[in-house]
Coordinates of C-alpha atoms in Angstrom, one line a residue:
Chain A
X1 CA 0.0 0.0 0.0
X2 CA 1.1 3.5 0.6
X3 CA 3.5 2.6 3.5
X4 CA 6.4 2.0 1.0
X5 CA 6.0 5.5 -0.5
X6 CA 5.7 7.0 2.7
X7 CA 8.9 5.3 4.8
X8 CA 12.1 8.4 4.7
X9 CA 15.3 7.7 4.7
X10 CA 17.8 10.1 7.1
X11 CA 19.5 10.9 3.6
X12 CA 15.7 11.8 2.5
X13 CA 14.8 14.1 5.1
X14 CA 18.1 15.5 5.0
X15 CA 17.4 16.4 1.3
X16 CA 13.7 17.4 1.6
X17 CA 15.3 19.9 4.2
X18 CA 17.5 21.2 2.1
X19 CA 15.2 21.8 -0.2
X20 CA 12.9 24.0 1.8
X21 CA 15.8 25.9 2.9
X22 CA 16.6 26.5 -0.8
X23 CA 13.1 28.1 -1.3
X24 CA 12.9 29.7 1.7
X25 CA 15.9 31.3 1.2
X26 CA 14.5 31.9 -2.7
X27 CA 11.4 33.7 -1.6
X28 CA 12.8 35.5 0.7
X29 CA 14.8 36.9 -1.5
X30 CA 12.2 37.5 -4.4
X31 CA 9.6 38.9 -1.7
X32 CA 12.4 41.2 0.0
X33 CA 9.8 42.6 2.7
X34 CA 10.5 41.9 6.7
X35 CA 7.7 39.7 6.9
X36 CA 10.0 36.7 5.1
X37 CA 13.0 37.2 6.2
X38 CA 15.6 34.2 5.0
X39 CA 16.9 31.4 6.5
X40 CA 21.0 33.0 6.7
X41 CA 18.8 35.4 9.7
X42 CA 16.7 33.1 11.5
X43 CA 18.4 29.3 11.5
X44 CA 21.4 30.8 13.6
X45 CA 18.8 32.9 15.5
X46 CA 16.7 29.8 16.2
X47 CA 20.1 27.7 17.2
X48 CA 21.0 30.4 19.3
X49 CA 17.9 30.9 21.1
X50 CA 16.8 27.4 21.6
X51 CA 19.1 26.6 24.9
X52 CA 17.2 30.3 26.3
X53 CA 13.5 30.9 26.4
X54 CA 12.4 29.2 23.2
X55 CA 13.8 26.3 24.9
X56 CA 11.1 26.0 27.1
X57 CA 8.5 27.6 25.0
X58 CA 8.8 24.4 23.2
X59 CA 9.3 22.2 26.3
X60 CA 5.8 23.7 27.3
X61 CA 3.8 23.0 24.1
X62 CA 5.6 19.5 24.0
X63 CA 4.7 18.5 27.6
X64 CA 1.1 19.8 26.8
X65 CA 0.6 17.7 23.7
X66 CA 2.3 14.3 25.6
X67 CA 0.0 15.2 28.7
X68 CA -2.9 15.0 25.9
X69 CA -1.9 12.5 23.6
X70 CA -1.4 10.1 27.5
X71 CA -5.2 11.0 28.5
X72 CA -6.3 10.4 25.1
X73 CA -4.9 7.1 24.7
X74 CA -5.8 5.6 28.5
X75 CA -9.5 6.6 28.4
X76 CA -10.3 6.6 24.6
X77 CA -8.5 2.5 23.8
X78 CA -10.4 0.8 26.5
X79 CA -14.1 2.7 25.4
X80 CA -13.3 1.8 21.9
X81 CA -12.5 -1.7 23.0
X82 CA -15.3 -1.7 24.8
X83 CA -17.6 -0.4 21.9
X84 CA -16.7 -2.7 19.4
X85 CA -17.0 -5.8 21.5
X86 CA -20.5 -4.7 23.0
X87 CA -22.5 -3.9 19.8
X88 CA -25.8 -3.1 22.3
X89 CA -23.6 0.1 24.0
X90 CA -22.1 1.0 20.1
X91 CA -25.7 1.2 19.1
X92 CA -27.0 3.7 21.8
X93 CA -23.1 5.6 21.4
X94 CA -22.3 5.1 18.2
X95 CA -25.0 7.5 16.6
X96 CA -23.8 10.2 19.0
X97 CA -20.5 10.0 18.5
X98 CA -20.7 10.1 14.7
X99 CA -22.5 13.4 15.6
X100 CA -19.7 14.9 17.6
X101 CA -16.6 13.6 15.5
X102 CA -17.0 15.8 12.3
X103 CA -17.0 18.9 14.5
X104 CA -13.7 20.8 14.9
X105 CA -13.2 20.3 18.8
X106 CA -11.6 23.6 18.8
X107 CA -15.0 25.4 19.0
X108 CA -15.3 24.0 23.0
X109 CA -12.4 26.0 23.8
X110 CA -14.6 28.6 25.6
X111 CA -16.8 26.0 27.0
X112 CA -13.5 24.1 28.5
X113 CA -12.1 27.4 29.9
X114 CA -15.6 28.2 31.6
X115 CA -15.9 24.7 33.2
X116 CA -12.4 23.9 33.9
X117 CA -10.9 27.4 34.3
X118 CA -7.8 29.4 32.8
X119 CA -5.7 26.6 33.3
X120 CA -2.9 24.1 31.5
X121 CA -5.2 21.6 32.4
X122 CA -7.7 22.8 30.1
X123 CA -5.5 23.5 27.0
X124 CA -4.5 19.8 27.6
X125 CA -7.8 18.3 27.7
X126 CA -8.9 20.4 24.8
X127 CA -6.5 18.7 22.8
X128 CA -7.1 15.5 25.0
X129 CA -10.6 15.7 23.0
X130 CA -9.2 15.8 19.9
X131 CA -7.1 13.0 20.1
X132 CA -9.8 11.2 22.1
X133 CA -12.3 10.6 19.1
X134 CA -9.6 9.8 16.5
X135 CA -8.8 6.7 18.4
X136 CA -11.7 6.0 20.2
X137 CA -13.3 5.6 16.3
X138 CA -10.3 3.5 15.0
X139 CA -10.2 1.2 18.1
X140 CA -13.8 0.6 18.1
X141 CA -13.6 -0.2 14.5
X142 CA -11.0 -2.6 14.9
X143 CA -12.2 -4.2 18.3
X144 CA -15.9 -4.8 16.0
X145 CA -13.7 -6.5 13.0
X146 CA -12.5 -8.9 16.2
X147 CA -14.9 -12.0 15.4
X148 CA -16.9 -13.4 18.5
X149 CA -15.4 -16.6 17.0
X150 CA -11.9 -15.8 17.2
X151 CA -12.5 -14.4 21.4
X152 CA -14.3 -18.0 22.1
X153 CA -11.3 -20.0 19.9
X154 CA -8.8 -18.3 22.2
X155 CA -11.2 -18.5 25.3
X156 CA -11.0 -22.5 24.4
X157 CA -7.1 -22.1 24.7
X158 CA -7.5 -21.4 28.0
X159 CA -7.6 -17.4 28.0
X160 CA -9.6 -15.8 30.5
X161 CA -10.4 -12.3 30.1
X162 CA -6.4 -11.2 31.3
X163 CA -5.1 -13.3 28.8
X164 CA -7.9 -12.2 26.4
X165 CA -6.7 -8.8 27.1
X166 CA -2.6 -9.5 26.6
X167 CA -3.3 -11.8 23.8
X168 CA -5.9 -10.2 21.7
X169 CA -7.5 -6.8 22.8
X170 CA -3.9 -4.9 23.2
X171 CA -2.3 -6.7 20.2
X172 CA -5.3 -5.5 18.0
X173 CA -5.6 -2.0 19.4
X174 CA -1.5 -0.3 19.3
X175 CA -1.2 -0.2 15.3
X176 CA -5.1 1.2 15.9
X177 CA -4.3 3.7 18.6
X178 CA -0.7 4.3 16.5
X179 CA -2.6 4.6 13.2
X180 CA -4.8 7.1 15.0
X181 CA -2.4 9.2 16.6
X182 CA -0.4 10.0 13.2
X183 CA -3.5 11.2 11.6
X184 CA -4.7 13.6 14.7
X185 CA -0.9 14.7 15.9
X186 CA -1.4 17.6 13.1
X187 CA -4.2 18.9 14.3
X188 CA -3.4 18.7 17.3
X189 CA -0.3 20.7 17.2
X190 CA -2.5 23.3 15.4
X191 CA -5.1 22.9 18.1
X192 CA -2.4 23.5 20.5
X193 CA -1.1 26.9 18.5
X194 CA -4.7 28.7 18.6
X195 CA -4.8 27.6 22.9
X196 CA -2.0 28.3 23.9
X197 CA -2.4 32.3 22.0
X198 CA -3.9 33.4 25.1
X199 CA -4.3 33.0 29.1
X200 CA -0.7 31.5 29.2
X201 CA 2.8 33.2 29.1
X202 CA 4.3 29.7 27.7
X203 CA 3.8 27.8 25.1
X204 CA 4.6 28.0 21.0
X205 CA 1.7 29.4 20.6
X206 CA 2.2 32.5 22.9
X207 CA 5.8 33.4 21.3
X208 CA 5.0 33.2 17.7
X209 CA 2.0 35.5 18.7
X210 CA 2.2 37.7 21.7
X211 CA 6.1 37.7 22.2
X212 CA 7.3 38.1 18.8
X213 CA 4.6 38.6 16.1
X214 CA 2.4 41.4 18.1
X215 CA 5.9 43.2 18.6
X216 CA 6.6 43.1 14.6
X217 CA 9.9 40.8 15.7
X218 CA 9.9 38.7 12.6
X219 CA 12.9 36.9 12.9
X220 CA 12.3 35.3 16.2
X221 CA 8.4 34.7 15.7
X222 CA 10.5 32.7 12.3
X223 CA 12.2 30.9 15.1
X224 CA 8.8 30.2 16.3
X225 CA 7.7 28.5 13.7
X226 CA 10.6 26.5 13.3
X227 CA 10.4 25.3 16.8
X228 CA 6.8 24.4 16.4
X229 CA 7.1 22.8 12.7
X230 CA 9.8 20.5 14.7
X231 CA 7.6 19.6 17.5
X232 CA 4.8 18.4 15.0
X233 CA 7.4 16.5 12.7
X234 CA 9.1 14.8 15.6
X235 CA 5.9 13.5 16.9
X236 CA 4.7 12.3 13.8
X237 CA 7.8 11.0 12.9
X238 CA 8.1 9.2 16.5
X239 CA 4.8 7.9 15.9
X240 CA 5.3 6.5 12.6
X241 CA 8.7 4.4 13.9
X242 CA 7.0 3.0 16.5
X243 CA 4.4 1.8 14.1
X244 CA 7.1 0.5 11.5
X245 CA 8.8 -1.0 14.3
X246 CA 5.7 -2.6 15.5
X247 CA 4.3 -4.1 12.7
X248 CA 7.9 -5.1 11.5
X249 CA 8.0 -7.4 15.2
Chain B
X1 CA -17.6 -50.6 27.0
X2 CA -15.1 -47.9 28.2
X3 CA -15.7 -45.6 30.5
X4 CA -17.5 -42.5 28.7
X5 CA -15.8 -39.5 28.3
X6 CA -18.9 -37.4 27.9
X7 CA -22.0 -38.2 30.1
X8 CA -24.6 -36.2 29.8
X9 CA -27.4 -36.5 32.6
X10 CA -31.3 -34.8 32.4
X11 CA -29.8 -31.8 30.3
X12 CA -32.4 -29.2 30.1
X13 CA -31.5 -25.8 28.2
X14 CA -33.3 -22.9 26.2
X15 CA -32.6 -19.8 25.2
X16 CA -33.8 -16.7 26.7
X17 CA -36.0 -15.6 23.8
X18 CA -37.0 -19.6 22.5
X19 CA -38.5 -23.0 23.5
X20 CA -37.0 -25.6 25.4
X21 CA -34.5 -27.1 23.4
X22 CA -33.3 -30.0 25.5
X23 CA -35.0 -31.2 28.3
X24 CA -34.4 -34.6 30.3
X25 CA -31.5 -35.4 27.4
X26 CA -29.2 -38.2 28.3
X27 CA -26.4 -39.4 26.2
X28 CA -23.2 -41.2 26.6
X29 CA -20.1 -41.3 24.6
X30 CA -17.1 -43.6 24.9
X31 CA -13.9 -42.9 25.6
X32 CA -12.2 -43.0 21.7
X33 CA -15.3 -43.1 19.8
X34 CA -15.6 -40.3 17.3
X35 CA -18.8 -39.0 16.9
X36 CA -20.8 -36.6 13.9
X37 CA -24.1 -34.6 15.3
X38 CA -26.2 -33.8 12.7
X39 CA -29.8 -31.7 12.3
X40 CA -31.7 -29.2 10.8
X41 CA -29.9 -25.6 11.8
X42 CA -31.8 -24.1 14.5
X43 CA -32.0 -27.6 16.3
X44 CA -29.5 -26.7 18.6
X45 CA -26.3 -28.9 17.5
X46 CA -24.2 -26.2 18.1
X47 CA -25.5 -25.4 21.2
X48 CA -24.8 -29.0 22.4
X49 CA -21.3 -28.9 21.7
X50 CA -20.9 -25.8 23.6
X51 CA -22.8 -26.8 26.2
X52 CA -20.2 -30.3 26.2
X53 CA -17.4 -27.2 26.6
X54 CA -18.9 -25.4 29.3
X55 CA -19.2 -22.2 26.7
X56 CA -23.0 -22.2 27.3
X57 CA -24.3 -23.5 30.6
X58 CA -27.3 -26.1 31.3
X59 CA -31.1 -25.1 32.7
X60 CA -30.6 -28.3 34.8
X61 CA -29.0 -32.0 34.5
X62 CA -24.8 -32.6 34.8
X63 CA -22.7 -32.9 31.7
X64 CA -19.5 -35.5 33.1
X65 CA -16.3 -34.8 31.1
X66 CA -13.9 -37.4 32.0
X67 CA -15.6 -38.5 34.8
X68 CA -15.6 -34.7 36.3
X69 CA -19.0 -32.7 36.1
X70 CA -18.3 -29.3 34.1
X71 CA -18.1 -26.1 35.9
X72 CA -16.2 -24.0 34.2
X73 CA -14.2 -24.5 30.4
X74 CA -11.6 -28.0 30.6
X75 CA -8.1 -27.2 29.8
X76 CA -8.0 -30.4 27.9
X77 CA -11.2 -30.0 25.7
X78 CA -10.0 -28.9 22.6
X79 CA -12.1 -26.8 20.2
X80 CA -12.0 -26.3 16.5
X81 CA -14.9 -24.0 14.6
X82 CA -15.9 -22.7 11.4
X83 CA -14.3 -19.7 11.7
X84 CA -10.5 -20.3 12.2
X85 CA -10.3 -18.1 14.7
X86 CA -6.7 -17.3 14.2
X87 CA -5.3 -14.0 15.5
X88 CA -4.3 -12.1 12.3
X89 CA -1.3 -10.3 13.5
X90 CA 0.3 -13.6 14.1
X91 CA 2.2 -15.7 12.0
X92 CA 0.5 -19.5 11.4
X93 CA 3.6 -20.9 14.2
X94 CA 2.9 -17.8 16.5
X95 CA -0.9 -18.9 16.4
X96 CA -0.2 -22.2 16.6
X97 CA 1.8 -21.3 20.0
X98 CA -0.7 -19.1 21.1
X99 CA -2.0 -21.9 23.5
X100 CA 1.3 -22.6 25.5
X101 CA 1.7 -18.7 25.6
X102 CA -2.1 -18.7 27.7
X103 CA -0.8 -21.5 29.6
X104 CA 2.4 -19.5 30.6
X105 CA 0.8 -17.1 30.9
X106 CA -1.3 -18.5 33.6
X107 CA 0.8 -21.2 35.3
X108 CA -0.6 -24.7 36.2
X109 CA -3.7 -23.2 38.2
X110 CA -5.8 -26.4 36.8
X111 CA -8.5 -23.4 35.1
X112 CA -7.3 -22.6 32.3
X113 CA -4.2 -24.8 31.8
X114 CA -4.0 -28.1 33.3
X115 CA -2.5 -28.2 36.8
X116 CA 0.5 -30.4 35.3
X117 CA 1.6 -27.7 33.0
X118 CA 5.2 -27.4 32.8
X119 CA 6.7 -24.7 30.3
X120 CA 9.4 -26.3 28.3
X121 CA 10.0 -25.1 25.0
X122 CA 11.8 -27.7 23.3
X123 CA 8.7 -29.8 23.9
X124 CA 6.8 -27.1 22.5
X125 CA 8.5 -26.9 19.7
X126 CA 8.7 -30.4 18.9
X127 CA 4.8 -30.8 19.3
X128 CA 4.6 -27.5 16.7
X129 CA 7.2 -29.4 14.1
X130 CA 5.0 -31.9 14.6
X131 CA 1.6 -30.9 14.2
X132 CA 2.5 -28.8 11.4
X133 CA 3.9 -31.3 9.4
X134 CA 1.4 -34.1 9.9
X135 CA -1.2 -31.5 8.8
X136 CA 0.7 -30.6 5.9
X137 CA 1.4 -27.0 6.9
X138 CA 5.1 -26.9 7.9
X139 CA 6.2 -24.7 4.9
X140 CA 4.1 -21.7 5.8
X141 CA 4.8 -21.5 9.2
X142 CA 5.8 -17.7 8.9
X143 CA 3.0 -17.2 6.7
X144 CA 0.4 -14.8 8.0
X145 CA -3.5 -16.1 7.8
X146 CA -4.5 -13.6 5.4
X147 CA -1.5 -15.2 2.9
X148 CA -3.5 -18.3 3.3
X149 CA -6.1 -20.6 1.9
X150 CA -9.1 -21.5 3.6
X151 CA -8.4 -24.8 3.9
X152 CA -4.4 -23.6 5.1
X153 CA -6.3 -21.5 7.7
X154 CA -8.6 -24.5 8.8
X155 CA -5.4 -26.6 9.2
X156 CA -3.8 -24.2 11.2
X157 CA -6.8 -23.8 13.7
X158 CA -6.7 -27.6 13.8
X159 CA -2.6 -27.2 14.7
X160 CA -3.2 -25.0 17.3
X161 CA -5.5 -27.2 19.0
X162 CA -3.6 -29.9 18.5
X163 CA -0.4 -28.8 20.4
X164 CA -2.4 -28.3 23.4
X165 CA -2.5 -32.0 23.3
X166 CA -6.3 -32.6 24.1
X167 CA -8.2 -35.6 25.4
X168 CA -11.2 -34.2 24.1
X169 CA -11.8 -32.6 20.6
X170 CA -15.1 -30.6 19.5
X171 CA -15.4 -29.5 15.9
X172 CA -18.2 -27.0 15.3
X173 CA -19.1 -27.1 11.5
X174 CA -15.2 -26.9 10.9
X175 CA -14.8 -27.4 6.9
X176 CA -18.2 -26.3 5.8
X177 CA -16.9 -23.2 4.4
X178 CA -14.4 -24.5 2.4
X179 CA -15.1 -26.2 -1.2
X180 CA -15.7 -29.7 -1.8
X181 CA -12.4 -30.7 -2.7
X182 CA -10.7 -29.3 0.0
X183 CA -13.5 -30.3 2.2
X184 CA -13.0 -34.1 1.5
X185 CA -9.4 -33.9 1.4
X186 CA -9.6 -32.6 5.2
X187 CA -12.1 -35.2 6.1
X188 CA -9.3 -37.5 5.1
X189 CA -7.0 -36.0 7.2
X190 CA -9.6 -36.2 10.1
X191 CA -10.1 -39.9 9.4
X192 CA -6.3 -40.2 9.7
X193 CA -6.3 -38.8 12.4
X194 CA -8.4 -40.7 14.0
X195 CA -7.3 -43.9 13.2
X196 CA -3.8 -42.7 14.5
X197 CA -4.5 -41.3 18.2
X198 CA -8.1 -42.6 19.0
X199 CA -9.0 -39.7 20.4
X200 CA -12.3 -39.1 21.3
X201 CA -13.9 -36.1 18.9
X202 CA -17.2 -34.6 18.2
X203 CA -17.9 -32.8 14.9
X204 CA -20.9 -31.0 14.3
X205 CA -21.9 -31.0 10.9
X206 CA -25.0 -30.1 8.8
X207 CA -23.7 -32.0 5.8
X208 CA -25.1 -35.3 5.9
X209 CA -21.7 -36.9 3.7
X210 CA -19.7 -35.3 6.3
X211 CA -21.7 -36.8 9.1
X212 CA -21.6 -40.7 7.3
X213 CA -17.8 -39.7 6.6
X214 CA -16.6 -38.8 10.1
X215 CA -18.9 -40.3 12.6
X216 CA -18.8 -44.0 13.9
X217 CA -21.9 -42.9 15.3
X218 CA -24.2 -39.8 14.3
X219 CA -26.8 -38.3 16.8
X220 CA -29.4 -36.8 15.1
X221 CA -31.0 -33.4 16.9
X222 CA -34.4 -32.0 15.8
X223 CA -35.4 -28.3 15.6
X224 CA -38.1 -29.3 18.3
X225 CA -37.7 -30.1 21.9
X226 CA -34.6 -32.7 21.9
X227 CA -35.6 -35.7 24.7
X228 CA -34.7 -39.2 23.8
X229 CA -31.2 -38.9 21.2
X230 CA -31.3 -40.3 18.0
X231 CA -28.2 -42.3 17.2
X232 CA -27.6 -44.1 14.3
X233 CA -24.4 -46.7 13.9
X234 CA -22.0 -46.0 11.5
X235 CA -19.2 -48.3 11.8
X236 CA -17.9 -48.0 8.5
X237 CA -16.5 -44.3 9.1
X238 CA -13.2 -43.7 8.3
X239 CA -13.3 -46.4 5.8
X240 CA -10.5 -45.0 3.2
X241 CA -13.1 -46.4 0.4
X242 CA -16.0 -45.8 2.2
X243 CA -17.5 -42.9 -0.9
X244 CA -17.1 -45.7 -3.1
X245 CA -18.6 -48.0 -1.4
X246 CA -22.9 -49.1 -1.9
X247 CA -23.0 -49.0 2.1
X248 CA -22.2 -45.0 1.7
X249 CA -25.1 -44.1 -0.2
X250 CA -27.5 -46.4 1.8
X251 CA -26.1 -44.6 4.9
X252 CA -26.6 -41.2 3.8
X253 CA -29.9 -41.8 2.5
X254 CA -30.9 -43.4 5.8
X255 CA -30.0 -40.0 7.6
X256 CA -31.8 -37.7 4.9
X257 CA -35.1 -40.1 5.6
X258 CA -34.4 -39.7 9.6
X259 CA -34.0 -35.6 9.4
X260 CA -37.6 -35.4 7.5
X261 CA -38.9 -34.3 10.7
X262 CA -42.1 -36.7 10.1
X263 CA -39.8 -39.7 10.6
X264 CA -37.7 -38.7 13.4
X265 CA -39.3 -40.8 16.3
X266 CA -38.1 -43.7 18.1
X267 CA -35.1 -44.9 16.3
X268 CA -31.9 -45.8 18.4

């Protein structure tokens, strides 16, 4: 399928890159305004200001998402399990979640800061939410394409429901919850840039916009955007090895 | 006669939203016989052999296993059913392990792995080489089930069970999904089997050729209220010539004349 045309290569990524560097550094030129300013300005900028403050701008945003993408996973795998192998609670859920799933999360953000207050804890349940339906859908799914005849074949093996859980349940949900987790880390790191814009003083989010864009600093909010364009390349890029890896063993 | 292996007492059963479907239902098989069950669907054949594996549990009345009345699912009971039931992740020697993996899993506790399990892999892996190659299957041990046939699949599930080296083996409808062919050709391999470790088996079957084929004897179920069994002797099963043979067809047309429910009284 698409997974050959989609595995990198170091050399690859070190290329592709290179390549966006190039045009960067092309546009920049061609464009000659402060709002583009070129790579030569901002990648030294960025090295030079990761060990400070953007250091743990990005350390903020990264704990947030982890925080989110942990919740996500511990109470949306075990629902979705719990869906698919109980089709008389999918049928009363199932209609209300395909309700809620199509609607950009994002929208609640109010909603979560009234409930839960001006808090981290609410940024990270916003994008807890997110993240939540993605893999409770997927897991469900895939729990439902688990057979009632292959859970009594193993039962006859001897499996109770620990071994039923070690042997068939976890094994059928990772490359689910993994699948999952590739396709939603986007938006969740987007998610995460709109949250974090206000009621914080860390995050991504609030340097790109309040500490360096508001103040017309264009070089630094640059170095922004590199650090948040890493954070949501290195997760999807962490995902995806642990789901090569795991399907590989 | 031998001990039985199965003795059922006054079984009574139904299901929640249906009649009675056994009541006062005795039967006894021996220890080595093998045995085809046979009836109309609905007449709850299935539900017998689940019943004989503790999967569903009786109204009333005792079902012995080896002398032991059934509380819970037997360790040694093996099961095979129409569905493979292979985990589809797993590689056909993975699944075929998947057993001593529950059993280690577990340790000897006597509930869901006999309380003389002792984990030792080169046993495990000689009973694997084994099974796999007496069921033909040894080359595609790192084959996945979806790189597999039907009949490959069917094999496997038979493999797995194998391994686990029952006293006790329940088929539910196993090859009636695959074509005829393949179908015979694993009713072969049955018969072999059979003839080679005597162990006592149970195949449920709504094929009445399968049920002549496999079954020294065939208990015949009705879609009413089962009381008194039918069971018809079949002593020629397993015969390696047996389709050829004029007894064959007489058989099998004895059992379509016995499942017109109008007839189905009082033979035994």
């Amino acid at each position: 399928m698409s997974e050959s045309r989609q595995r990198t290569t170091p050399m690859g990524t070190l290329l592709g890159s290179l390549t966006l560097l190039l045009l960067w550094q092309g546009a920049s030129m061609l464009l000659a305004r402060p709002i583009l300013p070129p790579p030569t300005v901002v990648v030294p900028l960025f090295l030079a200001a990761l060990p400070g403050d953007l250091g743990l701008h990005l350390l903020a945003s990264t704990a947030r998402v982890l925080a989110a993408v942990f919740l996500a996973v511990i109470t949306a795998a075990p629902l979705g399990l719990a869906l698919g192998q109980l089709p008389k609670l999918d049928r009363i859920m199932g209609p209300l979640i395909a309700i809620i799933y199509p609607i950009p999360k994002i929208i609640f953000l109010p909603v979560i800061y009234v409930l839960l207050g001006i808090t981290d804890f609410s940024k990270i349940i916003l994008i807890a939410i997110i993240i939540f339906f993605q893999i409770l859908v997927v897991v469900r799914d895939e729990a439902a394409g688990l057979r009632r005849e292959l859970i009594v074949s193993v039962q006859s093996l001897g499996a109770g429901r620990r071994a039923l859980f070690r042997y068939v349940y976890l094994p059928a949900s990772i490359p689910a919850v993994l699948t999952a987790l590739r396709v939603s880390v986007g938006t969740a790191v987007a998610v995460l840039f709109i949250a974090e814009q206000s009621l914080t003083s860390w995050g991504l989010g609030y340097y790109i916009v309040v500490e360096t864009y508001q103040v017309l600093m264009y070089p630094e909010m640059y170095t922004g955007i590199m650090a948040m364009g890493l954070l949501g390349a290195s997760l999807y890029g962490l995902i995806h090895a642990i789901e090569t890896r795991y399907s590989k063993g | 006669m031998n001990a039985p292996m199965i003795d059922i007492d006054g079984l009574r059963f139904h299901y929640r939203d249906r009649g009675l479907l056994f009541d006062a239902f005795s039967l006894a098989i021996a220890k080595g016989e093998a045995w085809s069950i046979i009836g109309p669907s609905g007449c709850g054949k299935t539900t017998l052999l689940y019943l004989m594996a503790a999967l569903n549990r009786p109204d009333a009345g005792v079902i012995r296993v080896g002398g032991v009345p059934l509380e819970r699912p037997r360790p040694r009971t093996g099961l095979v059913l129409q569905d493979h039931g292979l985990l589809p992740w797993a590689t056909v020697e993975a699944n075929t392990k998947l057993g001593f993996k529950i059993r280690g899993f577990y340790g000897p506790d006597g509930r869901h792995s006999p309380k003389d399990t002792v984990r030792d892999r080169t046993t495990e892996d000689a009973l694997t080489d084994h099974w796999l190659s007496w069921l033909g299957i040894d080359h595609l041990r790192e084959k996945y089930p979806a790189d597999l046939s039907r009949g490959q699949r069917q094999r496997a599930a038979i493999a797995r069970t194998l391994v686990l080296q029952p006293d006790l083996l329940l088929m539910d409808e196993p090859f009636s999904a695959l074509d005829a062919p393949i179908r015979e050709e694993l009713q072969r391999v049955m018969n072999r089997f059979h003839r080679e470790t005597k162990l006592t088996s149970l195949t449920v079957t709504h094929d009445i050729e399968e049920a002549v084929v496999l079954g020294e004897k065939i208990l015949i179920l009705s879609d009413t209220l089962n009381q008194v069994p039918t069971v018809i002797e079949n002593p020629h099963a397993g015969d390696p010539d047996l389709r050829k043979s004029a007894q064959f067809l007489d058989q099998c047309d004895r059992l379509r004349r016995l499942l017109e429910p109008r007839n189905r009284k009082g033979e035994a």
